[in-house]
Amino acid sequence: MSQRRLEAPRGTRDVLPDEHRLRDHVVATAARLFTLHGYGHISTPTFEHTEVFARGVGDSTDIVRKEMYTFDDRGGRSITLRPEGTAGVVRAFLEHGMHKLPLPVKLWYTGSMFRYEAPQAGRFREHVQLGVEAIGSTDPLLDAEVITMLHALYTQLGVPDVRLRVGTLGDAATRGPYRERLIAHLQAADLPEDARERMHQNPMRLFDSKDPRVQAVMADAPRIAQHLGPEAAAHHATVLAALDAAGVPYQR
C-alpha cells in the first residue's frame, strides 16, 4: 500500500529562510516608513464574522461572491478567513472607539489573506499583504500622502520599472449621475446573465471582471474621471498637485 506524500495544500506555499530574509526586509522597510509618517501598527484576527466582509467589501464583488473561505464554526456562526485587510481594520476602529481619538487615525498592517481562486503563476490562495488605512478625514493631502509613501517604499526597495497610475472614484454627488450613465451603456450591451445581475447592484464593479466578454464591454464604457462634479474635480486636482510638488511621477 502506497503512503500519500504530505505536502502543502494546493494554492499555498512554504516560505523558506532565503526568501524569508527578503520578505522580512520588505516588512521592516515598510514599518520604518509608515512609522515615520505617523501610522501605528495594528493586527486583526485571521478570521472574522462573515458579515464584516459582506458589508465592508460588498455583496456584489467577486471576493464575496466567489473567493471567500467561509464556513460555520461549531457554534453555527458563519466565519470567513480574511480576504483583504481593510474591513477588519475598520471593524477594530469602530469596536474600540478609535473615532474618539484625534482624527485621522492612521494605521498599518501586514498578514495572511485568503482567496479561493484558481492557482496560477504568482497567485496563491494564501498570500501576505501590507496595507495602510487613514480613517476619519477626507483631506486630499491624505490621499497624496498614502500614494507618496507607496512610491517611497518601491524606491527604497529598489523595485525596477514601476509605473504609478492615479485614478479617482469621485464623490457621492458624482457617483449617482455617473452610475446612471454607466448602466445606460451596459443595458445596451450583450452581457452574461451574472454580469447583468451585478449591473444593478454595483455597475462599477464590472470594471474588475475577469470575463473577456465583460471586459470588451467595459473597454468602451464612460469613465468617472470624465464626469466629476466640482468638489470631486477639485479634490482630484489637489491630489495631483501634491504629487507634483513631492516629485512623484504618475500616469492618468
mmCIF file of C-alpha atoms in Angstrom:
data_model
loop_
_atom_site.group_PDB
_atom_site.id
_atom_site.type_symbol
_atom_site.label_atom_id
_atom_site.label_comp_id
_atom_site.label_asym_id
_atom_site.label_seq_id
_atom_site.Cartn_x
_atom_site.Cartn_y
_atom_site.Cartn_z
ATOM 1 C CA MET A 1 0.000 0.000 0.000
ATOM 2 C CA SER A 2 1.470 3.358 -1.019
ATOM 3 C CA GLN A 3 1.607 6.145 1.504
ATOM 4 C CA ARG A 4 0.385 9.571 0.418
ATOM 5 C CA ARG A 5 3.138 12.174 0.430
ATOM 6 C CA LEU A 6 2.465 15.093 2.753
ATOM 7 C CA GLU A 7 2.659 18.476 1.035
ATOM 8 C CA ALA A 8 1.268 21.980 1.359
ATOM 9 C CA PRO A 9 -2.350 22.391 0.195
ATOM 10 C CA ARG A 10 -2.823 23.446 -3.427
ATOM 11 C CA GLY A 11 -2.540 27.198 -3.809
ATOM 12 C CA THR A 12 -0.305 27.642 -0.758
ATOM 13 C CA ARG A 13 3.456 27.558 -0.343
ATOM 14 C CA ASP A 14 6.180 27.388 2.261
ATOM 15 C CA VAL A 15 8.432 30.424 2.652
ATOM 16 C CA LEU A 16 11.929 29.114 3.272
ATOM 17 C CA PRO A 17 14.716 31.049 5.075
ATOM 18 C CA ASP A 18 16.400 32.571 1.994
ATOM 19 C CA GLU A 19 13.140 34.070 0.760
ATOM 20 C CA HIS A 20 12.080 34.996 4.286
ATOM 21 C CA ARG A 21 15.132 37.224 4.664
ATOM 22 C CA LEU A 22 13.914 39.232 1.662
ATOM 23 C CA ARG A 23 10.336 39.265 2.960
ATOM 24 C CA ASP A 24 11.481 40.418 6.400
ATOM 25 C CA HIS A 25 13.476 43.203 4.735
ATOM 26 C CA VAL A 26 10.379 44.398 2.858
ATOM 27 C CA VAL A 27 8.259 44.454 6.032
ATOM 28 C CA ALA A 28 10.991 46.185 8.075
ATOM 29 C CA THR A 29 11.451 48.852 5.385
ATOM 30 C CA ALA A 30 7.707 49.441 5.237
ATOM 31 C CA ALA A 31 7.429 49.584 9.034
ATOM 32 C CA ARG A 32 10.081 52.300 9.269
ATOM 33 C CA LEU A 33 8.447 54.314 6.501
ATOM 34 C CA PHE A 34 4.923 54.018 7.888
ATOM 35 C CA THR A 35 6.037 54.851 11.423
ATOM 36 C CA LEU A 36 7.865 57.928 10.135
ATOM 37 C CA HIS A 37 4.551 59.156 8.713
ATOM 38 C CA GLY A 38 2.649 58.533 11.953
ATOM 39 C CA TYR A 39 0.990 55.205 11.128
ATOM 40 C CA GLY A 40 0.571 52.798 14.056
ATOM 41 C CA HIS A 41 0.845 49.032 13.672
ATOM 42 C CA ILE A 42 -2.447 47.129 14.071
ATOM 43 C CA SER A 43 -3.129 43.382 13.913
ATOM 44 C CA THR A 44 -6.624 41.955 13.436
ATOM 45 C CA PRO A 45 -7.772 38.308 13.601
ATOM 46 C CA THR A 46 -7.089 35.998 10.687
ATOM 47 C CA PHE A 47 -10.823 35.239 10.601
ATOM 48 C CA GLU A 48 -13.872 37.418 11.209
ATOM 49 C CA HIS A 49 -17.639 37.060 11.240
ATOM 50 C CA THR A 50 -18.648 36.779 7.582
ATOM 51 C CA GLU A 51 -20.812 39.910 7.722
ATOM 52 C CA VAL A 52 -17.685 42.029 8.311
ATOM 53 C CA PHE A 53 -16.585 41.297 4.751
ATOM 54 C CA ALA A 54 -20.048 41.000 3.176
ATOM 55 C CA ARG A 55 -20.909 44.511 4.415
ATOM 56 C CA GLY A 56 -17.462 46.051 4.195
ATOM 57 C CA VAL A 57 -16.315 44.707 0.827
ATOM 58 C CA GLY A 58 -19.742 44.453 -0.824
ATOM 59 C CA ASP A 59 -22.062 41.605 -1.782
ATOM 60 C CA SER A 60 -21.596 42.357 -5.484
ATOM 61 C CA THR A 61 -17.824 41.854 -5.534
ATOM 62 C CA ASP A 62 -16.099 38.738 -6.837
ATOM 63 C CA ILE A 63 -14.339 38.496 -3.480
ATOM 64 C CA VAL A 64 -17.597 37.966 -1.594
ATOM 65 C CA ARG A 65 -19.430 36.060 -4.317
ATOM 66 C CA LYS A 66 -16.711 33.611 -5.368
ATOM 67 C CA GLU A 67 -13.416 33.875 -3.496
ATOM 68 C CA MET A 68 -14.017 33.782 0.277
ATOM 69 C CA TYR A 69 -13.153 30.852 2.514
ATOM 70 C CA THR A 70 -16.363 30.738 4.565
ATOM 71 C CA PHE A 71 -17.519 28.056 6.996
ATOM 72 C CA ASP A 72 -19.777 27.562 10.001
ATOM 73 C CA ASP A 73 -17.960 27.072 13.307
ATOM 74 C CA ARG A 74 -19.124 24.621 15.956
ATOM 75 C CA GLY A 75 -21.483 27.243 17.332
ATOM 76 C CA GLY A 76 -23.196 27.638 13.953
ATOM 77 C CA ARG A 77 -21.692 31.076 13.329
ATOM 78 C CA SER A 78 -20.588 31.962 9.792
ATOM 79 C CA ILE A 79 -16.845 32.645 9.834
ATOM 80 C CA THR A 80 -14.579 33.800 6.981
ATOM 81 C CA LEU A 81 -10.801 33.783 6.614
ATOM 82 C CA ARG A 82 -9.941 37.389 5.798
ATOM 83 C CA PRO A 83 -9.690 38.008 2.028
ATOM 84 C CA GLU A 84 -8.402 41.585 2.498
ATOM 85 C CA GLY A 85 -7.304 43.870 5.323
ATOM 86 C CA THR A 86 -9.483 46.985 5.239
ATOM 87 C CA ALA A 87 -12.763 45.558 6.584
ATOM 88 C CA GLY A 88 -11.140 44.100 9.710
ATOM 89 C CA VAL A 89 -9.252 47.315 10.446
ATOM 90 C CA VAL A 90 -12.442 49.383 10.154
ATOM 91 C CA ARG A 91 -14.260 46.897 12.407
ATOM 92 C CA ALA A 92 -11.489 47.285 15.013
ATOM 93 C CA PHE A 93 -11.613 51.089 14.651
ATOM 94 C CA LEU A 94 -15.322 51.074 15.494
ATOM 95 C CA GLU A 95 -15.232 48.353 18.141
ATOM 96 C CA HIS A 96 -12.511 50.048 20.173
ATOM 97 C CA GLY A 97 -13.908 53.565 19.942
ATOM 98 C CA MET A 98 -10.952 54.882 17.985
ATOM 99 C CA HIS A 99 -13.228 57.528 16.472
ATOM 100 C CA LYS A 100 -12.758 59.376 19.786
ATOM 101 C CA LEU A 101 -9.033 59.768 19.077
ATOM 102 C CA PRO A 102 -7.640 62.753 17.155
ATOM 103 C CA LEU A 103 -8.519 62.227 13.514
ATOM 104 C CA PRO A 104 -7.395 60.925 11.155
ATOM 105 C CA VAL A 105 -6.386 57.669 12.824
ATOM 106 C CA LYS A 106 -3.513 56.275 10.761
ATOM 107 C CA LEU A 107 -2.844 52.528 10.872
ATOM 108 C CA TRP A 108 -0.766 49.956 9.018
ATOM 109 C CA TYR A 109 -0.956 46.160 8.966
ATOM 110 C CA THR A 110 0.533 43.041 7.484
ATOM 111 C CA GLY A 111 -0.688 39.465 7.487
ATOM 112 C CA SER A 112 -2.015 36.494 5.560
ATOM 113 C CA MET A 113 -5.036 36.947 3.289
ATOM 114 C CA PHE A 114 -7.026 34.114 1.729
ATOM 115 C CA ARG A 115 -8.758 33.936 -1.661
ATOM 116 C CA TYR A 116 -10.283 30.829 -3.203
ATOM 117 C CA GLU A 117 -9.256 31.173 -6.829
ATOM 118 C CA ALA A 118 -7.515 29.046 -9.427
ATOM 119 C CA PRO A 119 -3.810 28.865 -8.511
ATOM 120 C CA GLN A 120 -1.540 30.171 -11.255
ATOM 121 C CA ALA A 121 1.862 31.787 -11.634
ATOM 122 C CA GLY A 122 2.261 34.476 -8.971
ATOM 123 C CA ARG A 123 -1.222 33.920 -7.478
ATOM 124 C CA PHE A 124 -1.877 31.856 -4.379
ATOM 125 C CA ARG A 125 -4.865 31.062 -2.197
ATOM 126 C CA GLU A 126 -2.883 32.371 0.774
ATOM 127 C CA HIS A 127 -0.741 35.463 0.354
ATOM 128 C CA VAL A 128 0.766 38.093 2.643
ATOM 129 C CA GLN A 129 -0.346 41.683 2.226
ATOM 130 C CA LEU A 130 0.884 45.051 3.507
ATOM 131 C CA GLY A 131 -1.563 47.927 3.789
ATOM 132 C CA VAL A 132 -2.328 51.281 5.371
ATOM 133 C CA GLU A 133 -5.584 52.949 6.370
ATOM 134 C CA ALA A 134 -6.137 56.615 7.277
ATOM 135 C CA ILE A 135 -9.624 56.875 8.808
ATOM 136 C CA GLY A 136 -11.589 59.982 9.714
ATOM 137 C CA SER A 137 -10.631 62.597 7.132
ATOM 138 C CA THR A 138 -11.410 63.388 3.510
ATOM 139 C CA ASP A 139 -8.399 65.693 3.106
ATOM 140 C CA PRO A 140 -6.959 65.167 -0.406
ATOM 141 C CA LEU A 141 -3.468 65.642 1.025
ATOM 142 C CA LEU A 142 -4.018 62.412 2.955
ATOM 143 C CA ASP A 143 -4.611 60.605 -0.346
ATOM 144 C CA ALA A 144 -1.415 62.137 -1.685
ATOM 145 C CA GLU A 145 0.479 61.056 1.452
ATOM 146 C CA VAL A 146 -0.525 57.416 1.001
ATOM 147 C CA ILE A 147 0.481 57.449 -2.674
ATOM 148 C CA THR A 148 3.765 59.167 -1.819
ATOM 149 C CA MET A 149 4.519 56.508 0.800
ATOM 150 C CA LEU A 150 3.918 53.767 -1.761
ATOM 151 C CA HIS A 151 6.278 55.463 -4.193
ATOM 152 C CA ALA A 152 8.901 55.857 -1.450
ATOM 153 C CA LEU A 153 8.587 52.186 -0.467
ATOM 154 C CA TYR A 154 9.193 50.956 -4.016
ATOM 155 C CA THR A 155 12.105 53.384 -4.346
ATOM 156 C CA GLN A 156 13.741 52.303 -1.078
ATOM 157 C CA LEU A 157 13.349 48.641 -2.022
ATOM 158 C CA GLY A 158 14.846 49.261 -5.438
ATOM 159 C CA VAL A 159 11.890 47.802 -7.352
ATOM 160 C CA PRO A 160 12.518 48.450 -11.075
ATOM 161 C CA ASP A 161 10.133 49.613 -13.809
ATOM 162 C CA VAL A 162 7.339 50.796 -11.511
ATOM 163 C CA ARG A 163 4.571 52.850 -13.138
ATOM 164 C CA LEU A 164 2.035 54.655 -10.983
ATOM 165 C CA ARG A 165 -1.428 55.218 -12.434
ATOM 166 C CA VAL A 166 -3.682 57.590 -10.491
ATOM 167 C CA GLY A 167 -7.450 57.355 -10.801
ATOM 168 C CA THR A 168 -10.478 58.556 -8.849
ATOM 169 C CA LEU A 169 -13.847 57.248 -7.677
ATOM 170 C CA GLY A 170 -15.261 60.759 -7.358
ATOM 171 C CA ASP A 171 -17.693 61.584 -4.548
ATOM 172 C CA ALA A 172 -21.346 60.829 -3.758
ATOM 173 C CA ALA A 173 -22.557 63.761 -5.887
ATOM 174 C CA THR A 174 -20.561 62.405 -8.834
ATOM 175 C CA ARG A 175 -21.284 58.698 -8.495
ATOM 176 C CA GLY A 176 -25.096 58.987 -8.686
ATOM 177 C CA PRO A 177 -25.301 60.578 -12.169
ATOM 178 C CA TYR A 178 -22.292 58.570 -13.348
ATOM 179 C CA ARG A 179 -23.965 55.330 -12.255
ATOM 180 C CA GLU A 180 -26.958 56.155 -14.458
ATOM 181 C CA ARG A 181 -24.697 56.805 -17.461
ATOM 182 C CA LEU A 182 -22.828 53.572 -16.883
ATOM 183 C CA ILE A 183 -25.998 51.484 -16.526
ATOM 184 C CA ALA A 184 -27.367 53.004 -19.744
ATOM 185 C CA HIS A 185 -24.191 51.889 -21.504
ATOM 186 C CA LEU A 186 -24.418 48.395 -20.030
ATOM 187 C CA GLN A 187 -28.115 47.912 -20.791
ATOM 188 C CA ALA A 188 -27.386 48.358 -24.485
ATOM 189 C CA ALA A 189 -24.640 45.707 -24.381
ATOM 190 C CA ASP A 190 -24.710 41.917 -24.633
ATOM 191 C CA LEU A 191 -23.701 40.877 -21.123
ATOM 192 C CA PRO A 192 -23.668 37.457 -19.425
ATOM 193 C CA GLU A 193 -26.543 36.882 -17.007
ATOM 194 C CA ASP A 194 -24.444 37.193 -13.833
ATOM 195 C CA ALA A 195 -22.929 40.470 -15.055
ATOM 196 C CA ARG A 196 -26.381 41.841 -15.880
ATOM 197 C CA GLU A 197 -27.469 40.973 -12.331
ATOM 198 C CA ARG A 198 -24.460 42.741 -10.827
ATOM 199 C CA MET A 199 -25.039 45.728 -13.092
ATOM 200 C CA HIS A 200 -27.954 46.829 -10.922
ATOM 201 C CA GLN A 201 -26.105 46.208 -7.638
ATOM 202 C CA ASN A 202 -22.824 47.981 -8.354
ATOM 203 C CA PRO A 203 -22.081 48.561 -12.048
ATOM 204 C CA MET A 204 -18.590 49.963 -11.363
ATOM 205 C CA ARG A 205 -17.512 46.526 -10.097
ATOM 206 C CA LEU A 206 -17.786 45.239 -13.644
ATOM 207 C CA PHE A 207 -14.544 47.093 -14.431
ATOM 208 C CA ASP A 208 -12.862 44.404 -12.282
ATOM 209 C CA SER A 209 -14.458 41.484 -14.118
ATOM 210 C CA LYS A 210 -12.159 38.759 -15.437
ATOM 211 C CA ASP A 211 -14.707 37.657 -18.038
ATOM 212 C CA PRO A 212 -13.398 38.644 -21.524
ATOM 213 C CA ARG A 213 -16.955 39.376 -22.693
ATOM 214 C CA VAL A 214 -17.468 41.859 -19.867
ATOM 215 C CA GLN A 215 -14.006 43.352 -20.342
ATOM 216 C CA ALA A 216 -14.819 44.060 -24.001
ATOM 217 C CA VAL A 217 -17.987 45.932 -22.999
ATOM 218 C CA MET A 218 -16.214 47.889 -20.249
ATOM 219 C CA ALA A 219 -13.420 48.969 -22.599
ATOM 220 C CA ASP A 220 -15.852 51.427 -24.210
ATOM 221 C CA ALA A 221 -17.718 52.375 -21.037
ATOM 222 C CA PRO A 222 -17.749 56.005 -19.833
ATOM 223 C CA ARG A 223 -15.061 56.772 -17.246
ATOM 224 C CA ILE A 224 -15.907 58.516 -13.985
ATOM 225 C CA ALA A 225 -12.889 60.827 -14.295
ATOM 226 C CA GLN A 226 -14.619 62.432 -17.268
ATOM 227 C CA HIS A 227 -17.784 63.169 -15.253
ATOM 228 C CA LEU A 228 -16.531 64.572 -11.939
ATOM 229 C CA GLY A 229 -18.568 67.161 -10.090
ATOM 230 C CA PRO A 230 -16.902 70.424 -8.931
ATOM 231 C CA GLU A 231 -15.891 69.183 -5.467
ATOM 232 C CA ALA A 232 -14.612 65.829 -6.721
ATOM 233 C CA ALA A 233 -12.670 67.539 -9.503
ATOM 234 C CA ALA A 234 -11.089 69.956 -7.008
ATOM 235 C CA HIS A 235 -10.180 67.058 -4.700
ATOM 236 C CA HIS A 236 -8.543 65.121 -7.529
ATOM 237 C CA ALA A 237 -6.677 68.197 -8.767
ATOM 238 C CA THR A 238 -5.288 68.798 -5.257
ATOM 239 C CA VAL A 239 -4.039 65.209 -5.044
ATOM 240 C CA LEU A 240 -2.264 65.529 -8.381
ATOM 241 C CA ALA A 241 -0.784 68.918 -7.432
ATOM 242 C CA ALA A 242 0.571 67.438 -4.190
ATOM 243 C CA LEU A 243 2.157 64.547 -6.085
ATOM 244 C CA ASP A 244 3.730 67.027 -8.479
ATOM 245 C CA ALA A 245 5.109 69.038 -5.548
ATOM 246 C CA ALA A 246 6.531 65.859 -3.991
ATOM 247 C CA GLY A 247 8.180 64.873 -7.285
ATOM 248 C CA VAL A 248 6.194 61.648 -7.603
ATOM 249 C CA PRO A 249 5.867 60.586 -11.275
ATOM 250 C CA TYR A 250 2.472 59.235 -12.307
ATOM 251 C CA GLN A 251 0.208 58.498 -15.231
ATOM 252 C CA ARG A 252 -3.507 59.256 -15.572
#
